[in-house]
């Protein structure tokens, strides 16, 4: 529990988000283009962090599904900015030793002749540290 | 007028056309794009965490160089624009972050977010003026029905990007009209195509992209324009049966500089 309290504070510090502002309307998840890919959805990130339930988020692939499209930030009626919470949880997970989700060896299988550099650069930014 | 220009990694590789058309069209409109010296890739995605510093330095260096030359910084790729503008906003508003960055870079005089950042479309609207663009058109695109695809990164988060109304934008439609074509308005123009999810889940990107294309076609679009190489890739890969082109290609065509071989 103490560890969870520390992580909760750390996420709030890194993200600048105040999860207690959330009114649980679910609009962020309703507008999220990655919804179907996620086990935990943006509104759950907010409430679970607020409740200190952080380990399940750290261990879920949902942290790698957020596209940084900022739709939830734009459309939250309370200005909670859920994507910033997802991003903070992702960073805490990926900064742990050996947590990279992708390596350079994975690239050849992913590219075709039209693949823009932007795609690989963005994936690396999100999947590795 | 001279402006500093950040082309980004994709424009120097897979999207060379986006770069060349942007350069030549700007020349035709009286603006010289001066490429930032030794620019480095912006990383493609802005990380919103305030304790991520190193990943934002390439953007700060580009911003600082433009500011040292007292020139606005212009970008074409939506993603570069988003990363650079959000980084600049953080430099202006997050003092602790800005202090860390400045110590990291040991920059002469420091940098505090003074540079002005324009997307190329904003440059056309605010520095050139769409009326002027209209006057310079030699090949009118009259009769073409074109849908603007904004995607996410041009518009969001609006508290930082401040380009246009994030839910009912008009800058790309005004651009289309300036070239003489008809702008097709459709609901999904500012919804995400799936971005880099196409790495792990091509089907998910395809689902998002198809919904966008079908929506644009149902509204009568014969063509879709975008400013983002990844949007273009996803829309084309998902099997778009109408052309998906960079907005700068359309501009170069209308201005009559598409085939120019002398310039860049
Ligand atoms: S930023 Fe991430 S969590 Fe928010 S709507 Fe987009 S994909 Fe979903
Ligand atoms: S949209 Fe905002 S207020 Fe509504 S559930 Fe999401 S974070 Fe909470
Ligand atoms: S967004 Fe892209 S193309 Fe643009 S520099 Fe950054 S990663 Fe490269
Ligand atoms: S690639 Fe998708 S994520 Fe990027 S701007 Fe285009 S719509 Fe958004």
Short mmCIF file of C-alpha atoms and ligand atoms in Angstrom, two decimals:
data_model
loop_
_atom_site.label_atom_id
_atom_site.label_comp_id
_atom_site.label_asym_id
_atom_site.label_seq_id
_atom_site.Cartn_x
_atom_site.Cartn_y
_atom_site.Cartn_z
CA UNK A 1 0.00 0.00 0.00
CA UNK A 2 2.81 2.39 0.84
CA UNK A 3 4.40 1.70 -2.51
CA UNK A 4 1.08 2.41 -4.20
CA UNK A 5 0.81 5.69 -2.39
CA UNK A 6 4.27 6.62 -3.60
CA UNK A 7 3.42 5.66 -7.19
CA UNK A 8 0.17 7.60 -7.03
CA UNK A 9 2.02 10.73 -5.96
CA UNK A 10 4.72 10.16 -8.56
CA UNK A 11 2.13 9.85 -11.35
CA UNK A 12 0.37 12.98 -10.21
CA UNK A 13 3.70 14.82 -10.12
CA UNK A 14 4.85 13.66 -13.54
CA UNK A 15 1.54 14.19 -15.29
CA UNK A 16 0.32 17.29 -13.54
CA UNK A 17 -3.12 15.64 -13.47
CA UNK A 18 -5.47 15.86 -10.52
CA UNK A 19 -7.47 12.60 -10.71
CA UNK A 20 -9.95 13.70 -8.08
CA UNK A 21 -11.44 16.16 -10.60
CA UNK A 22 -12.82 13.22 -12.64
CA UNK A 23 -16.59 12.86 -12.53
CA UNK A 24 -16.53 9.39 -14.12
CA UNK A 25 -18.62 10.31 -17.13
CA UNK A 26 -16.62 8.02 -19.43
CA UNK A 27 -16.42 10.50 -22.28
CA UNK A 28 -12.66 10.04 -22.58
CA UNK A 29 -13.07 6.31 -23.13
CA UNK A 30 -16.00 6.85 -25.47
CA UNK A 31 -13.84 8.95 -27.77
CA UNK A 32 -10.65 6.88 -27.50
CA UNK A 33 -9.60 5.38 -30.86
CA UNK A 34 -7.67 2.61 -29.07
CA UNK A 35 -10.60 1.58 -26.88
CA UNK A 36 -11.01 -1.88 -28.42
CA UNK A 37 -7.31 -2.64 -27.95
CA UNK A 38 -7.26 -1.76 -24.27
CA UNK A 39 -7.89 -3.87 -21.20
CA UNK A 40 -8.10 -0.73 -19.04
CA UNK A 41 -9.58 2.36 -20.64
CA UNK A 42 -8.67 6.01 -20.10
CA UNK A 43 -11.31 6.69 -17.43
CA UNK A 44 -10.14 3.57 -15.57
CA UNK A 45 -6.56 4.81 -15.61
CA UNK A 46 -7.73 7.96 -13.89
CA UNK A 47 -9.82 6.27 -11.22
CA UNK A 48 -7.39 3.41 -10.59
CA UNK A 49 -4.52 5.82 -10.09
CA UNK A 50 -6.69 7.83 -7.75
CA UNK A 51 -7.42 4.66 -5.78
CA UNK A 52 -3.78 3.60 -5.73
CA UNK A 53 -4.47 0.51 -7.84
CA UNK A 54 -1.39 0.97 -9.95
CA UNK A 55 0.25 -2.43 -10.30
CA UNK A 56 -2.50 -3.81 -12.59
CA UNK A 57 -1.99 -0.84 -14.90
CA UNK A 58 1.78 -1.26 -14.90
CA UNK A 59 1.36 -4.91 -15.88
CA UNK A 60 -1.23 -4.36 -18.59
CA UNK A 61 -0.44 -3.92 -22.29
CA UNK A 62 -3.00 -1.10 -22.24
CA UNK A 63 -0.16 1.32 -21.51
CA UNK A 64 1.21 0.64 -25.00
CA UNK A 65 -2.10 1.13 -26.77
CA UNK A 66 -2.56 4.84 -26.21
CA UNK A 67 -1.85 6.66 -29.48
CA UNK A 68 -1.20 10.10 -27.99
CA UNK A 69 -4.02 11.40 -30.17
CA UNK A 70 -5.04 13.76 -27.34
CA UNK A 71 -8.75 13.28 -28.05
CA UNK A 72 -9.45 12.47 -24.39
CA UNK A 73 -7.56 15.59 -23.32
CA UNK A 74 -9.56 17.74 -25.70
CA UNK A 75 -12.95 16.26 -24.91
CA UNK A 76 -12.94 15.70 -21.16
CA UNK A 77 -15.55 18.06 -19.75
CA UNK A 78 -13.58 18.45 -16.51
CA UNK A 79 -10.15 19.13 -17.95
CA UNK A 80 -8.69 16.01 -16.33
CA UNK A 81 -6.36 15.13 -19.25
CA UNK A 82 -6.39 11.31 -18.94
CA UNK A 83 -3.72 10.74 -21.63
CA UNK A 84 -1.18 12.34 -19.32
CA UNK A 85 -1.95 9.69 -16.70
CA UNK A 86 -1.59 6.89 -19.23
CA UNK A 87 1.73 8.37 -20.34
CA UNK A 88 3.04 8.63 -16.78
CA UNK A 89 2.13 5.00 -16.02
CA UNK A 90 3.77 3.89 -19.27
CA UNK A 91 6.98 5.71 -18.40
CA UNK A 92 7.13 4.23 -14.91
CA UNK A 93 6.75 0.75 -16.42
CA UNK A 94 9.23 1.22 -19.23
CA UNK A 95 11.91 2.91 -17.16
CA UNK A 96 12.29 -0.33 -15.22
CA UNK A 97 15.29 -2.30 -16.34
CA UNK A 98 14.71 -4.52 -19.34
CA UNK A 99 11.13 -3.42 -19.86
CA UNK A 100 11.44 -2.43 -23.52
CA UNK A 101 8.59 -3.66 -25.64
CA UNK A 102 10.45 -3.50 -28.93
CA UNK A 103 14.04 -3.80 -30.13
CA UNK A 104 15.80 -2.88 -33.34
CA UNK A 105 15.64 -6.55 -34.31
CA UNK A 106 11.88 -6.30 -34.55
CA UNK A 107 11.99 -3.64 -37.22
CA UNK A 108 12.56 -5.60 -40.43
CA UNK A 109 9.36 -7.55 -39.87
CA UNK A 110 7.39 -4.36 -39.45
CA UNK A 111 8.39 -2.29 -42.44
CA UNK A 112 7.35 -2.26 -46.05
CA UNK A 113 8.62 -0.01 -48.82
CA UNK A 114 6.23 2.80 -47.90
CA UNK A 115 6.72 2.83 -44.14
CA UNK A 116 7.42 6.40 -43.09
CA UNK A 117 10.30 7.02 -40.66
CA UNK A 118 7.74 8.72 -38.48
CA UNK A 119 6.04 5.39 -37.83
CA UNK A 120 9.23 3.73 -36.56
CA UNK A 121 10.39 6.76 -34.63
CA UNK A 122 7.02 7.08 -32.93
CA UNK A 123 6.84 3.39 -32.10
CA UNK A 124 10.35 3.54 -30.63
CA UNK A 125 9.43 6.56 -28.56
CA UNK A 126 6.44 4.72 -27.14
CA UNK A 127 7.76 1.17 -26.81
CA UNK A 128 11.34 1.69 -25.62
CA UNK A 129 13.43 3.70 -23.22
CA UNK B 1 10.68 36.91 -46.09
CA UNK B 2 12.88 34.24 -44.61
CA UNK B 3 11.73 31.71 -42.04
CA UNK B 4 13.48 28.86 -40.26
CA UNK B 5 12.31 25.46 -41.40
CA UNK B 6 12.30 22.13 -39.59
CA UNK B 7 11.72 19.42 -42.21
CA UNK B 8 11.85 16.34 -39.96
CA UNK B 9 13.12 12.87 -40.72
CA UNK B 10 10.23 11.62 -42.83
CA UNK B 11 10.33 14.59 -45.18
CA UNK B 12 13.96 13.81 -45.89
CA UNK B 13 13.16 10.19 -46.67
CA UNK B 14 9.79 8.68 -47.52
CA UNK B 15 8.02 12.01 -47.90
CA UNK B 16 10.59 13.85 -50.03
CA UNK B 17 7.79 15.22 -52.18
CA UNK B 18 6.15 16.82 -49.20
CA UNK B 19 9.44 18.65 -48.61
CA UNK B 20 10.21 19.67 -52.19
CA UNK B 21 6.69 20.91 -52.88
CA UNK B 22 6.66 22.85 -49.65
CA UNK B 23 9.94 24.54 -50.51
CA UNK B 24 9.04 25.48 -54.07
CA UNK B 25 5.53 26.64 -53.21
CA UNK B 26 6.86 28.87 -50.45
CA UNK B 27 9.35 30.41 -52.89
CA UNK B 28 6.49 31.10 -55.31
CA UNK B 29 4.70 32.89 -52.48
CA UNK B 30 7.72 34.98 -51.52
CA UNK B 31 8.90 32.99 -48.53
CA UNK B 32 12.26 31.26 -48.26
CA UNK B 33 12.43 28.23 -46.02
CA UNK B 34 15.85 28.20 -44.40
CA UNK B 35 16.54 24.73 -43.08
CA UNK B 36 17.66 24.49 -39.46
CA UNK B 37 21.32 23.48 -39.35
CA UNK B 38 21.96 19.97 -38.10
CA UNK B 39 18.37 19.50 -37.02
CA UNK B 40 17.63 16.26 -35.23
CA UNK B 41 14.48 14.16 -35.35
CA UNK B 42 11.84 15.37 -32.93
CA UNK B 43 10.92 11.81 -31.92
CA UNK B 44 7.48 11.82 -33.46
CA UNK B 45 5.47 11.81 -30.24
CA UNK B 46 5.46 14.42 -27.51
CA UNK B 47 5.66 12.85 -24.12
CA UNK B 48 3.51 14.79 -21.70
CA UNK B 49 5.49 13.78 -18.61
CA UNK B 50 7.26 16.81 -17.17
CA UNK B 51 10.28 14.77 -16.02
CA UNK B 52 11.17 13.60 -19.53
CA UNK B 53 13.89 15.98 -20.58
CA UNK B 54 16.39 14.41 -22.99
CA UNK B 55 13.71 13.43 -25.49
CA UNK B 56 12.70 17.07 -25.90
CA UNK B 57 16.13 18.58 -26.48
CA UNK B 58 16.15 18.26 -30.27
CA UNK B 59 13.01 20.38 -30.42
CA UNK B 60 14.46 22.98 -28.08
CA UNK B 61 17.63 23.24 -30.17
CA UNK B 62 15.61 23.91 -33.31
CA UNK B 63 13.46 26.46 -31.50
CA UNK B 64 16.48 28.22 -30.10
CA UNK B 65 18.22 28.42 -33.45
CA UNK B 66 15.15 30.01 -35.04
CA UNK B 67 14.83 32.42 -32.17
CA UNK B 68 18.51 33.39 -32.34
CA UNK B 69 17.92 34.33 -35.97
CA UNK B 70 14.73 36.20 -35.05
CA UNK B 71 12.80 34.04 -37.47
CA UNK B 72 9.60 32.09 -36.96
CA UNK B 73 10.01 28.31 -37.01
CA UNK B 74 7.92 26.59 -39.70
CA UNK B 75 7.11 22.87 -39.83
CA UNK B 76 5.19 20.81 -42.38
CA UNK B 77 4.78 17.35 -40.82
CA UNK B 78 1.87 17.40 -38.35
CA UNK B 79 3.80 15.31 -35.87
CA UNK B 80 6.91 17.50 -35.85
CA UNK B 81 4.66 20.48 -35.45
CA UNK B 82 2.89 18.94 -32.49
CA UNK B 83 6.09 17.89 -30.73
CA UNK B 84 7.85 21.21 -31.28
CA UNK B 85 4.90 23.34 -30.32
CA UNK B 86 4.16 21.34 -27.17
CA UNK B 87 7.83 21.48 -26.22
CA UNK B 88 7.84 25.24 -26.70
CA UNK B 89 4.74 25.55 -24.57
CA UNK B 90 6.44 23.56 -21.80
CA UNK B 91 9.49 25.84 -22.04
CA UNK B 92 7.20 28.85 -21.59
CA UNK B 93 5.03 27.51 -18.80
CA UNK B 94 6.98 24.97 -16.79
CA UNK B 95 9.86 26.75 -15.16
CA UNK B 96 11.34 23.71 -13.45
CA UNK B 97 11.39 21.86 -16.77
CA UNK B 98 12.89 24.83 -18.61
CA UNK B 99 15.64 25.13 -15.98
CA UNK B 100 16.57 21.49 -16.41
CA UNK B 101 16.66 21.82 -20.18
CA UNK B 102 18.84 24.90 -20.07
CA UNK B 103 21.30 23.30 -17.69
CA UNK B 104 21.40 20.21 -19.87
CA UNK B 105 22.14 22.16 -23.02
CA UNK B 106 24.32 24.80 -21.37
CA UNK B 107 22.73 27.11 -23.92
CA UNK B 108 24.13 30.61 -24.29
CA UNK B 109 21.69 32.94 -22.70
CA UNK B 110 19.20 30.16 -22.11
CA UNK B 111 15.91 29.67 -23.86
CA UNK B 112 12.44 30.27 -22.45
CA UNK B 113 10.05 29.53 -25.29
CA UNK B 114 10.31 32.84 -27.14
CA UNK B 115 10.25 31.45 -30.70
CA UNK B 116 7.08 31.62 -32.74
CA UNK B 117 6.03 28.30 -34.23
CA UNK B 118 3.93 28.06 -37.36
CA UNK B 119 2.64 25.06 -39.17
CA UNK B 120 2.98 25.58 -42.92
CA UNK B 121 -0.80 25.93 -43.16
CA UNK B 122 -0.70 28.69 -40.54
CA UNK B 123 2.10 30.32 -42.49
CA UNK B 124 -0.18 30.37 -45.54
CA UNK B 125 -3.09 31.75 -43.54
CA UNK B 126 -1.32 34.19 -41.23
CA UNK B 127 1.92 35.24 -42.95
CA UNK B 128 1.00 34.96 -46.64
CA UNK B 129 -2.79 35.17 -46.50
CA UNK B 130 -5.18 32.85 -48.35
CA UNK B 131 -6.27 35.81 -50.52
CA UNK B 132 -2.70 36.13 -51.78
CA UNK B 133 -2.47 32.38 -52.34
CA UNK B 134 -5.66 32.61 -54.38
CA UNK B 135 -4.20 35.34 -56.59
CA UNK B 136 -1.09 33.27 -57.29
CA UNK B 137 -3.00 30.21 -58.46
CA UNK B 138 -2.28 29.46 -62.11
CA UNK B 139 -3.85 25.99 -62.36
CA UNK B 140 -7.17 26.30 -60.61
CA UNK B 141 -8.46 23.07 -59.11
CA UNK B 142 -12.01 24.13 -59.90
CA UNK B 143 -14.57 21.37 -59.79
CA UNK B 144 -12.47 19.01 -57.64
CA UNK B 145 -14.13 17.81 -54.47
CA UNK B 146 -11.45 17.53 -51.83
CA UNK B 147 -11.71 16.37 -48.23
CA UNK B 148 -9.27 17.70 -45.65
CA UNK B 149 -8.02 15.11 -43.18
CA UNK B 150 -6.74 16.82 -40.05
CA UNK B 151 -6.13 13.76 -37.92
CA UNK B 152 -5.21 14.54 -34.34
CA UNK B 153 -1.91 16.25 -34.11
CA UNK B 154 -2.56 19.50 -35.93
CA UNK B 155 -5.40 20.46 -33.64
CA UNK B 156 -4.84 18.83 -30.26
CA UNK B 157 -4.47 19.70 -27.52
CA UNK B 158 -6.00 23.00 -28.47
CA UNK B 159 -4.88 24.70 -25.27
CA UNK B 160 -1.38 24.43 -26.76
CA UNK B 161 -1.83 24.17 -30.51
CA UNK B 162 -4.22 27.12 -30.95
CA UNK B 163 -4.41 26.58 -34.69
CA UNK B 164 -8.15 26.43 -35.15
CA UNK B 165 -11.40 25.30 -33.56
CA UNK B 166 -10.40 21.72 -32.62
CA UNK B 167 -13.89 20.30 -33.19
CA UNK B 168 -14.91 22.38 -36.20
CA UNK B 169 -11.74 23.46 -37.96
CA UNK B 170 -11.65 25.41 -41.22
CA UNK B 171 -8.00 26.15 -42.04
CA UNK B 172 -7.59 23.23 -44.46
CA UNK B 173 -10.98 23.86 -46.07
CA UNK B 174 -10.06 27.52 -46.57
CA UNK B 175 -6.81 26.31 -48.11
CA UNK B 176 -8.72 24.03 -50.50
CA UNK B 177 -11.04 26.86 -51.49
CA UNK B 178 -8.11 29.21 -52.07
CA UNK B 179 -6.89 26.77 -54.72
CA UNK B 180 -10.27 26.91 -56.43
CA UNK B 181 -11.55 23.47 -55.38
CA UNK B 182 -14.61 22.52 -53.33
CA UNK B 183 -14.02 21.54 -49.71
CA UNK B 184 -15.89 18.44 -48.55
CA UNK B 185 -16.88 18.56 -44.88
CA UNK B 186 -17.27 15.22 -43.09
CA UNK B 187 -17.52 14.16 -39.46
CA UNK B 188 -14.38 12.06 -39.07
CA UNK B 189 -11.91 14.61 -40.39
CA UNK B 190 -10.42 15.14 -36.93
CA UNK B 191 -10.55 11.55 -35.68
CA UNK B 192 -7.41 9.45 -35.39
CA UNK B 193 -6.32 7.08 -38.17
CA UNK B 194 -4.63 4.78 -35.67
CA UNK B 195 -1.17 6.37 -35.72
CA UNK B 196 1.65 3.96 -34.91
CA UNK B 197 -0.75 1.23 -33.82
CA UNK B 198 -0.19 -0.05 -37.36
CA UNK B 199 3.10 -1.48 -36.07
CA UNK B 200 1.44 -3.86 -33.64
CA UNK B 201 -2.13 -4.08 -34.85
CA UNK B 202 -2.50 -3.27 -38.54
CA UNK B 203 -6.14 -4.33 -38.34
CA UNK B 204 -6.92 -1.69 -35.75
CA UNK B 205 -5.34 1.01 -37.92
CA UNK B 206 -7.28 -0.31 -40.85
CA UNK B 207 -10.57 -0.12 -39.00
CA UNK B 208 -10.02 3.51 -37.98
CA UNK B 209 -8.72 4.50 -41.41
CA UNK B 210 -11.53 2.81 -43.30
CA UNK B 211 -14.12 4.65 -41.24
CA UNK B 212 -12.45 7.95 -42.19
CA UNK B 213 -12.23 7.13 -45.90
CA UNK B 214 -15.80 5.84 -46.13
CA UNK B 215 -17.06 8.90 -44.31
CA UNK B 216 -15.20 11.25 -46.69
CA UNK B 217 -16.42 9.36 -49.75
CA UNK B 218 -20.01 9.36 -48.56
CA UNK B 219 -19.75 13.15 -48.32
CA UNK B 220 -18.65 13.25 -51.96
CA UNK B 221 -14.85 13.43 -51.71
CA UNK B 222 -12.77 12.54 -54.76
CA UNK B 223 -9.50 13.08 -52.96
CA UNK B 224 -8.18 13.39 -49.41
CA UNK B 225 -5.38 15.72 -48.37
CA UNK B 226 -3.21 15.44 -45.27
CA UNK B 227 -0.15 17.03 -43.68
CA UNK B 228 0.99 13.89 -41.88
CA UNK B 229 3.09 11.10 -43.47
CA UNK B 230 1.72 8.55 -41.03
CA UNK B 231 -1.89 9.52 -41.74
CA UNK B 232 -1.15 9.12 -45.42
CA UNK B 233 0.48 5.75 -44.90
CA UNK B 234 -2.38 4.41 -42.80
CA UNK B 235 -5.09 5.65 -45.14
CA UNK B 236 -3.34 4.28 -48.23
CA UNK B 237 -2.48 0.94 -46.55
CA UNK B 238 -6.05 0.46 -45.46
CA UNK B 239 -7.01 0.32 -49.10
CA UNK B 240 -8.18 3.86 -49.91
CA UNK B 241 -9.67 3.84 -53.42
CA UNK B 242 -9.43 7.60 -53.82
CA UNK B 243 -6.09 9.44 -53.89
CA UNK B 244 -4.56 10.53 -50.57
CA UNK B 245 -2.04 13.32 -51.18
CA UNK B 246 0.00 15.82 -49.21
CA UNK B 247 -1.52 19.28 -49.13
CA UNK B 248 1.74 20.71 -50.42
CA UNK B 249 1.50 18.63 -53.58
CA UNK B 250 -1.86 20.19 -54.31
CA UNK B 251 -0.45 23.63 -53.58
CA UNK B 252 2.53 23.12 -55.90
CA UNK B 253 0.19 21.94 -58.62
CA UNK B 254 -2.09 24.96 -58.26
CA UNK B 255 0.84 27.37 -58.16
CA UNK B 256 2.36 25.77 -61.25
CA UNK B 257 5.64 24.78 -59.57
CA UNK B 258 5.12 21.05 -59.29
CA UNK B 259 7.46 20.15 -62.14
CA UNK B 260 10.12 22.74 -61.35
CA UNK B 261 13.52 21.10 -61.74
CA UNK B 262 15.76 24.10 -61.14
CA UNK B 263 15.00 24.68 -57.50
CA UNK B 264 15.17 22.18 -54.72
S1 LIG C 1 -4.68 10.05 -26.10
FE1 LIG C 1 -4.57 7.86 -25.76
S2 LIG C 1 -6.06 7.44 -24.17
FE2 LIG C 1 -6.51 9.47 -24.96
S3 LIG C 1 -8.06 9.15 -26.50
FE3 LIG C 1 -6.09 9.12 -27.54
S4 LIG C 1 -5.47 6.99 -27.60
FE4 LIG C 1 -7.12 7.16 -26.10
S1 LIG C 2 -13.85 12.45 -19.60
FE1 LIG C 2 -12.82 13.41 -17.89
S2 LIG C 2 -14.33 13.50 -16.27
FE2 LIG C 2 -15.09 12.05 -17.80
S3 LIG C 2 -14.35 10.06 -17.08
FE3 LIG C 2 -12.83 10.84 -18.47
S4 LIG C 2 -11.39 11.90 -17.16
FE4 LIG C 2 -13.21 11.59 -15.97
S1 LIG C 3 7.53 13.92 -36.53
FE1 LIG C 3 8.42 12.80 -37.68
S2 LIG C 3 8.96 13.14 -39.34
FE2 LIG C 3 8.62 14.64 -37.99
S3 LIG C 3 10.90 14.70 -37.25
FE3 LIG C 3 9.61 14.08 -36.03
S4 LIG C 3 9.66 11.98 -36.23
FE4 LIG C 3 10.54 12.76 -37.82
S1 LIG C 4 -1.10 9.51 -37.88
FE1 LIG C 4 -3.05 9.37 -36.80
S2 LIG C 4 -2.10 9.83 -34.85
FE2 LIG C 4 -0.92 10.84 -36.39
S3 LIG C 4 -1.87 12.66 -36.77
FE3 LIG C 4 -2.36 11.12 -38.19
S4 LIG C 4 -4.35 10.78 -37.31
FE4 LIG C 4 -3.26 11.35 -35.63
#
